[in-house]
Amino acid sequence: MARAFWLRAPGEGEIRSIEVPPPGPDDVEVRTLYSGVSRGTETLVFRGGVPESQFAAMRAPFQDGEFPAPVKYGYLNVGMVEHGPPALLGRTVFCLYPHQTRYVVPAASVTAVPDDVPPKRAVLAGTLETAVNALWDAAPLVGDRIAVVGAGMVGCSVATLLGRFPGVRVELVDVDPARAAVAEALGVGFATPEKAAGDCDLVVHASATEAGLTRSLELLADEGEVIEMSWYGDRPVRVPLGEFFHPRRLVIRSSQVGAVAPARRARRSFGDRLELALRLLADPVFDTLVTDERPFEDLPRLMSGLAGGELPGLCVRVVYEHD
């Protein structure tokens, strides 16, 4: 038996006891150590904000149930392999699995966490994988002037990776002045929207707000490009495509982790991308992105608080206690 977090109805979560099937010869049984809450996507799912047209596209790899509810949803899981092939037995692994105390999946569905990456930090692998895909889409160049609008988990991950490019000016932009401390810890600049530096070659937008997308366009230099990473769910979005948009020949391009970026699709698999994200997590700077830690049993209250905007911060790490 195992215990899992389910969305019973939009805005209502619960912990359920479920039966775990015995592992087959090509499976692993994993005891969960930690999971992470993907604040943007999971709170959207929690409030029932997935549009019907996107039910299939938004499915998580090991989702149970259907949108809007009841549904078991999530994809940032780190655990220990207790049964499986000798090469994985006893290893810490990352899996795109929901919040559940233990589970059985095909061995090919887990990725071993490198020895130099603490299991606690590995819950960020899915978020960093999204950031890697965005940079493959964006293709920044040496010396670019770049803004990242929206200092959430994804925006901070993108800004951290961009800060490693030679000669690049990176500014993290957010309405919350308190995120300046996060930007400093990550080694990048910070500004509130009204003070952000313009003339950008590239803007990565991750605030999931109309105002953020509008400001992203305003920050671009002529013929600049916005990489749009925000997921708005069922909310309509107004974009100012009059005024300066056409005369300055601006571009808005989507980036979504559900497919490998076209620039690398012929040479990189999903597994390659995830392994790269895990290797990058060897840098302790990413610990900055985990701002809260809660026990598994608190998930119903936690998700309600996150969806209601009552709990600020970035990634919440869920801790699993086992007998």
Short mmCIF file of C-alpha atoms in Angstrom, two decimals:
data_model
loop_
_atom_site.label_atom_id
_atom_site.label_comp_id
_atom_site.label_asym_id
_atom_site.label_seq_id
_atom_site.Cartn_x
_atom_site.Cartn_y
_atom_site.Cartn_z
CA MET A 1 0.00 0.00 0.00
CA ALA A 2 0.99 3.61 -0.55
CA ARG A 3 -0.45 7.05 0.11
CA ALA A 4 -0.96 9.60 -2.65
CA PHE A 5 -2.15 13.17 -3.01
CA TRP A 6 -5.28 13.56 -5.14
CA LEU A 7 -7.28 16.55 -6.30
CA ARG A 8 -10.79 15.45 -5.28
CA ALA A 9 -12.48 18.47 -6.87
CA PRO A 10 -11.16 21.88 -8.02
CA GLY A 11 -9.75 23.54 -4.92
CA GLU A 12 -10.07 20.40 -2.74
CA GLY A 13 -7.16 18.01 -2.17
CA GLU A 14 -6.91 14.84 -0.12
CA ILE A 15 -4.52 12.01 0.80
CA ARG A 16 -5.69 8.58 -0.40
CA SER A 17 -4.46 5.08 0.36
CA ILE A 18 -3.84 3.08 -2.82
CA GLU A 19 -2.50 -0.33 -3.72
CA VAL A 20 0.89 -0.53 -5.43
CA PRO A 21 1.25 -3.39 -7.93
CA PRO A 22 4.21 -5.76 -7.57
CA PRO A 23 7.16 -4.83 -9.82
CA GLY A 24 7.68 -6.84 -12.99
CA PRO A 25 11.08 -7.92 -14.34
CA ASP A 26 11.59 -4.60 -16.17
CA ASP A 27 10.21 -2.39 -13.37
CA VAL A 28 11.54 -0.57 -10.34
CA GLU A 29 9.81 0.02 -7.03
CA VAL A 30 10.71 3.42 -5.63
CA ARG A 31 10.30 4.72 -2.08
CA THR A 32 9.81 8.47 -2.34
CA LEU A 33 12.18 10.69 -0.36
CA TYR A 34 11.14 14.12 -1.65
CA SER A 35 8.85 15.67 -4.21
CA GLY A 36 8.61 19.23 -5.42
CA VAL A 37 5.56 21.38 -6.09
CA SER A 38 5.62 23.03 -9.50
CA ARG A 39 3.93 26.16 -8.23
CA GLY A 40 2.61 27.55 -11.51
CA THR A 41 1.32 24.43 -13.25
CA GLU A 42 0.18 22.53 -10.17
CA THR A 43 -1.75 25.45 -8.70
CA LEU A 44 -3.44 25.94 -12.07
CA VAL A 45 -4.44 22.27 -12.04
CA PHE A 46 -5.53 22.57 -8.40
CA ARG A 47 -7.98 25.37 -9.15
CA GLY A 48 -9.35 23.51 -12.18
CA GLY A 49 -7.85 25.93 -14.71
CA VAL A 50 -6.82 23.48 -17.45
CA PRO A 51 -8.93 24.25 -20.56
CA GLU A 52 -10.77 21.27 -22.03
CA SER A 53 -8.91 21.68 -25.32
CA GLN A 54 -5.63 21.03 -23.47
CA PHE A 55 -6.64 18.01 -21.38
CA ALA A 56 -4.53 15.63 -23.50
CA ALA A 57 -1.54 17.98 -23.88
CA MET A 58 -1.41 18.70 -20.13
CA ARG A 59 -1.37 15.07 -18.98
CA ALA A 60 1.58 14.26 -16.73
CA PRO A 61 3.46 11.02 -17.60
CA PHE A 62 2.04 9.05 -14.64
CA GLN A 63 -1.16 10.97 -14.05
CA ASP A 64 -4.18 9.05 -12.75
CA GLY A 65 -7.69 10.35 -13.31
CA GLU A 66 -8.83 13.06 -15.69
CA PHE A 67 -9.03 16.85 -15.64
CA PRO A 68 -10.51 18.75 -14.00
CA ALA A 69 -10.90 16.15 -11.19
CA PRO A 70 -10.50 13.75 -9.54
CA VAL A 71 -6.90 13.59 -10.66
CA LYS A 72 -3.49 12.62 -9.27
CA TYR A 73 -1.02 15.09 -10.76
CA GLY A 74 2.66 16.01 -10.33
CA TYR A 75 6.06 15.35 -11.85
CA LEU A 76 8.93 16.24 -9.49
CA ASN A 77 9.71 13.06 -7.54
CA VAL A 78 12.99 11.85 -6.02
CA GLY A 79 13.22 8.45 -4.36
CA MET A 80 15.27 5.36 -3.58
CA VAL A 81 15.01 2.22 -5.70
CA GLU A 82 14.13 -0.69 -3.38
CA HIS A 83 13.44 -3.33 -6.05
CA GLY A 84 14.77 -3.41 -9.58
CA PRO A 85 17.76 -4.12 -11.82
CA PRO A 86 21.13 -4.37 -10.02
CA ALA A 87 22.39 -1.20 -11.72
CA LEU A 88 19.60 0.82 -10.07
CA LEU A 89 19.04 -1.03 -6.80
CA GLY A 90 19.75 1.32 -3.91
CA ARG A 91 20.23 4.31 -6.22
CA THR A 92 18.56 7.67 -5.79
CA VAL A 93 16.48 8.43 -8.88
CA PHE A 94 14.36 11.20 -10.33
CA CYS A 95 11.00 10.37 -11.90
CA LEU A 96 8.17 12.40 -13.43
CA TYR A 97 5.77 10.92 -10.88
CA PRO A 98 3.07 12.59 -8.74
CA HIS A 99 3.18 13.02 -4.96
CA GLN A 100 3.04 9.44 -3.63
CA THR A 101 4.92 7.59 -0.90
CA ARG A 102 6.01 4.67 -3.12
CA TYR A 103 5.33 3.54 -6.67
CA VAL A 104 6.23 1.08 -9.41
CA VAL A 105 7.24 2.24 -12.90
CA PRO A 106 9.29 0.85 -15.81
CA ALA A 107 13.00 1.08 -15.06
CA ALA A 108 13.45 3.20 -18.20
CA SER A 109 11.23 5.89 -16.62
CA VAL A 110 13.66 6.80 -13.84
CA THR A 111 16.95 8.68 -14.12
CA ALA A 112 19.77 8.12 -11.65
CA VAL A 113 20.71 11.23 -9.69
CA PRO A 114 24.46 11.97 -10.00
CA ASP A 115 26.51 11.33 -6.87
CA ASP A 116 27.42 15.02 -6.57
CA VAL A 117 23.75 16.15 -6.53
CA PRO A 118 22.02 15.94 -3.12
CA PRO A 119 18.62 14.19 -3.32
CA LYS A 120 16.96 17.24 -1.75
CA ARG A 121 18.15 19.44 -4.63
CA ALA A 122 17.22 16.91 -7.30
CA VAL A 123 13.51 17.82 -6.99
CA LEU A 124 14.41 20.82 -9.17
CA ALA A 125 15.36 18.58 -12.12
CA GLY A 126 12.05 19.04 -13.94
CA THR A 127 12.20 22.82 -13.56
CA LEU A 128 15.81 22.99 -14.75
CA GLU A 129 14.93 20.75 -17.69
CA THR A 130 12.32 23.36 -18.67
CA ALA A 131 15.00 26.05 -18.45
CA VAL A 132 17.42 24.03 -20.59
CA ASN A 133 14.74 23.64 -23.26
CA ALA A 134 14.06 27.39 -23.20
CA LEU A 135 17.73 28.17 -23.77
CA TRP A 136 17.81 25.73 -26.68
CA ASP A 137 14.84 27.65 -28.09
CA ALA A 138 16.29 31.09 -27.33
CA ALA A 139 19.86 30.43 -28.57
CA PRO A 140 21.44 33.40 -26.73
CA LEU A 141 24.69 34.80 -28.09
CA VAL A 142 27.85 36.07 -26.40
CA GLY A 143 27.36 39.63 -25.21
CA ASP A 144 23.55 39.65 -25.49
CA ARG A 145 21.43 41.99 -23.40
CA ILE A 146 18.76 39.81 -21.82
CA ALA A 147 15.87 40.27 -19.40
CA VAL A 148 14.03 37.44 -17.67
CA VAL A 149 10.58 38.71 -16.67
CA GLY A 150 9.07 36.74 -13.79
CA ALA A 151 11.24 35.56 -10.88
CA GLY A 152 9.46 32.30 -10.16
CA MET A 153 11.07 28.86 -10.22
CA VAL A 154 11.35 28.75 -14.00
CA GLY A 155 12.43 32.36 -14.46
CA CYS A 156 15.10 32.06 -11.77
CA SER A 157 16.41 28.82 -13.31
CA VAL A 158 16.65 30.44 -16.75
CA ALA A 159 18.39 33.52 -15.34
CA THR A 160 20.91 31.37 -13.46
CA LEU A 161 21.89 29.49 -16.62
CA LEU A 162 22.04 32.68 -18.69
CA GLY A 163 24.33 34.25 -16.11
CA ARG A 164 27.01 31.73 -17.12
CA PHE A 165 27.18 32.97 -20.71
CA PRO A 166 30.26 35.15 -21.43
CA GLY A 167 29.65 38.87 -21.60
CA VAL A 168 25.88 38.59 -21.23
CA ARG A 169 23.89 41.21 -19.33
CA VAL A 170 21.18 39.35 -17.44
CA GLU A 171 18.50 41.15 -15.47
CA LEU A 172 15.80 39.32 -13.51
CA VAL A 173 12.62 41.41 -13.50
CA ASP A 174 9.81 41.01 -10.99
CA VAL A 175 7.13 43.10 -9.30
CA ASP A 176 8.27 41.84 -5.87
CA PRO A 177 11.32 43.85 -4.70
CA ALA A 178 12.13 41.03 -2.25
CA ARG A 179 13.24 38.90 -5.22
CA ALA A 180 16.31 41.13 -5.46
CA ALA A 181 17.92 39.00 -2.74
CA VAL A 182 17.23 35.86 -4.78
CA ALA A 183 18.77 37.44 -7.89
CA GLU A 184 21.87 38.44 -5.91
CA ALA A 185 22.26 34.88 -4.61
CA LEU A 186 21.96 33.57 -8.17
CA GLY A 187 24.58 36.02 -9.43
CA VAL A 188 22.38 38.08 -11.79
CA GLY A 189 20.99 41.60 -11.83
CA PHE A 190 17.52 42.59 -10.65
CA ALA A 191 14.99 45.32 -11.37
CA THR A 192 11.31 45.98 -10.85
CA PRO A 193 9.43 46.32 -14.16
CA GLU A 194 9.45 50.11 -14.29
CA LYS A 195 13.22 50.23 -13.71
CA ALA A 196 14.25 47.37 -16.00
CA ALA A 197 16.93 48.05 -18.61
CA GLY A 198 15.66 48.14 -22.19
CA ASP A 199 17.30 47.65 -25.58
CA CYS A 200 17.28 43.88 -25.02
CA ASP A 201 18.22 41.42 -27.73
CA LEU A 202 16.20 38.76 -25.97
CA VAL A 203 13.53 38.65 -23.25
CA VAL A 204 12.39 35.43 -21.59
CA HIS A 205 8.89 35.84 -20.18
CA ALA A 206 7.82 33.63 -17.28
CA SER A 207 5.47 35.74 -15.15
CA ALA A 208 2.19 34.33 -16.59
CA THR A 209 0.66 37.83 -16.56
CA GLU A 210 -0.56 40.19 -19.28
CA ALA A 211 1.44 43.02 -17.73
CA GLY A 212 4.60 40.90 -17.78
CA LEU A 213 4.22 40.04 -21.46
CA THR A 214 3.52 43.66 -22.35
CA ARG A 215 6.61 44.82 -20.44
CA SER A 216 8.67 42.09 -22.13
CA LEU A 217 7.79 43.53 -25.54
CA GLU A 218 8.59 47.05 -24.35
CA LEU A 219 12.07 45.99 -23.21
CA LEU A 220 13.11 44.64 -26.62
CA ALA A 221 15.42 46.37 -29.06
CA ASP A 222 14.34 46.49 -32.72
CA GLU A 223 13.91 42.98 -34.15
CA GLY A 224 14.28 41.48 -30.68
CA GLU A 225 12.53 38.32 -29.53
CA VAL A 226 10.38 37.30 -26.56
CA ILE A 227 10.56 33.64 -25.58
CA GLU A 228 7.17 33.01 -23.98
CA MET A 229 7.34 30.33 -21.27
CA SER A 230 4.18 31.24 -19.37
CA TRP A 231 1.24 28.85 -19.19
CA TYR A 232 -2.01 30.79 -18.82
CA GLY A 233 -4.41 27.86 -18.74
CA ASP A 234 -7.98 29.03 -19.34
CA ARG A 235 -7.23 32.74 -18.91
CA PRO A 236 -7.48 34.99 -22.01
CA VAL A 237 -4.42 37.18 -22.61
CA ARG A 238 -4.38 40.58 -24.33
CA VAL A 239 -1.16 41.45 -26.14
CA PRO A 240 -0.36 44.94 -27.53
CA LEU A 241 0.27 44.06 -31.18
CA GLY A 242 -0.47 47.60 -32.35
CA GLU A 243 1.75 50.62 -31.69
CA PHE A 244 5.41 49.57 -31.86
CA PHE A 245 5.06 45.80 -32.47
CA HIS A 246 5.11 45.80 -36.28
CA PRO A 247 7.33 48.84 -36.98
CA ARG A 248 10.04 47.37 -34.73
CA ARG A 249 9.58 43.87 -36.18
CA LEU A 250 9.33 42.15 -32.80
CA VAL A 251 8.89 38.40 -32.33
CA ILE A 252 7.00 36.34 -29.73
CA ARG A 253 7.93 32.65 -29.75
CA SER A 254 6.63 29.92 -27.47
CA SER A 255 8.82 27.49 -25.54
CA GLN A 256 7.23 24.44 -23.97
CA VAL A 257 8.95 21.49 -22.33
CA GLY A 258 6.54 18.91 -23.78
CA ALA A 259 8.78 18.63 -26.86
CA VAL A 260 12.54 18.93 -27.24
CA ALA A 261 13.39 22.32 -28.77
CA PRO A 262 13.64 22.13 -32.60
CA ALA A 263 17.27 23.27 -32.50
CA ARG A 264 18.24 20.05 -30.69
CA ARG A 265 15.41 17.66 -31.54
CA ALA A 266 17.40 15.68 -34.11
CA ARG A 267 20.31 15.09 -31.72
CA ARG A 268 18.91 15.09 -28.17
CA SER A 269 16.24 12.92 -26.56
CA PHE A 270 14.05 13.64 -23.54
CA GLY A 271 16.44 11.46 -21.53
CA ASP A 272 19.47 13.45 -22.69
CA ARG A 273 17.79 16.69 -21.68
CA LEU A 274 16.87 15.42 -18.21
CA GLU A 275 20.36 14.00 -17.61
CA LEU A 276 21.83 17.40 -18.52
CA ALA A 277 19.48 19.14 -16.08
CA LEU A 278 20.54 16.79 -13.28
CA ARG A 279 24.23 17.36 -14.02
CA LEU A 280 23.72 21.12 -13.84
CA LEU A 281 22.18 20.71 -10.38
CA ALA A 282 25.62 19.88 -8.98
CA ASP A 283 25.91 23.67 -8.46
CA PRO A 284 24.74 24.51 -4.89
CA VAL A 285 23.47 27.90 -6.08
CA PHE A 286 20.23 26.15 -7.04
CA ASP A 287 19.46 25.55 -3.35
CA THR A 288 18.34 29.20 -3.40
CA LEU A 289 15.23 28.15 -5.31
CA VAL A 290 13.89 25.93 -2.50
CA THR A 291 12.27 28.35 -0.07
CA ASP A 292 9.97 26.08 1.94
CA GLU A 293 9.74 22.48 3.12
CA ARG A 294 6.57 20.68 4.25
CA PRO A 295 5.65 17.11 5.27
CA PHE A 296 3.70 14.99 2.79
CA GLU A 297 0.62 14.90 4.99
CA ASP A 298 0.33 18.71 4.71
CA LEU A 299 -0.17 18.66 0.93
CA PRO A 300 -3.95 19.35 0.96
CA ARG A 301 -3.47 22.48 3.08
CA LEU A 302 -0.28 23.43 1.24
CA MET A 303 -1.85 23.32 -2.22
CA SER A 304 -4.83 25.32 -1.04
CA GLY A 305 -2.51 27.98 0.37
CA LEU A 306 -0.39 28.11 -2.79
CA ALA A 307 -3.41 28.35 -5.09
CA GLY A 308 -4.87 31.12 -2.92
CA GLY A 309 -1.65 33.13 -3.03
CA GLU A 310 -1.23 32.95 0.74
CA LEU A 311 2.21 31.30 0.64
CA PRO A 312 4.95 33.31 -1.07
CA GLY A 313 8.28 31.91 -2.17
CA LEU A 314 9.61 29.63 -4.88
CA CYS A 315 9.84 25.83 -4.77
CA VAL A 316 8.21 23.95 -1.90
CA ARG A 317 9.95 20.66 -1.16
CA VAL A 318 7.72 17.89 0.22
CA VAL A 319 9.37 15.53 2.71
CA TYR A 320 8.26 11.90 3.10
CA GLU A 321 8.57 10.12 6.44
CA HIS A 322 8.66 6.32 6.29
CA ASP A 323 8.43 3.72 9.04
#
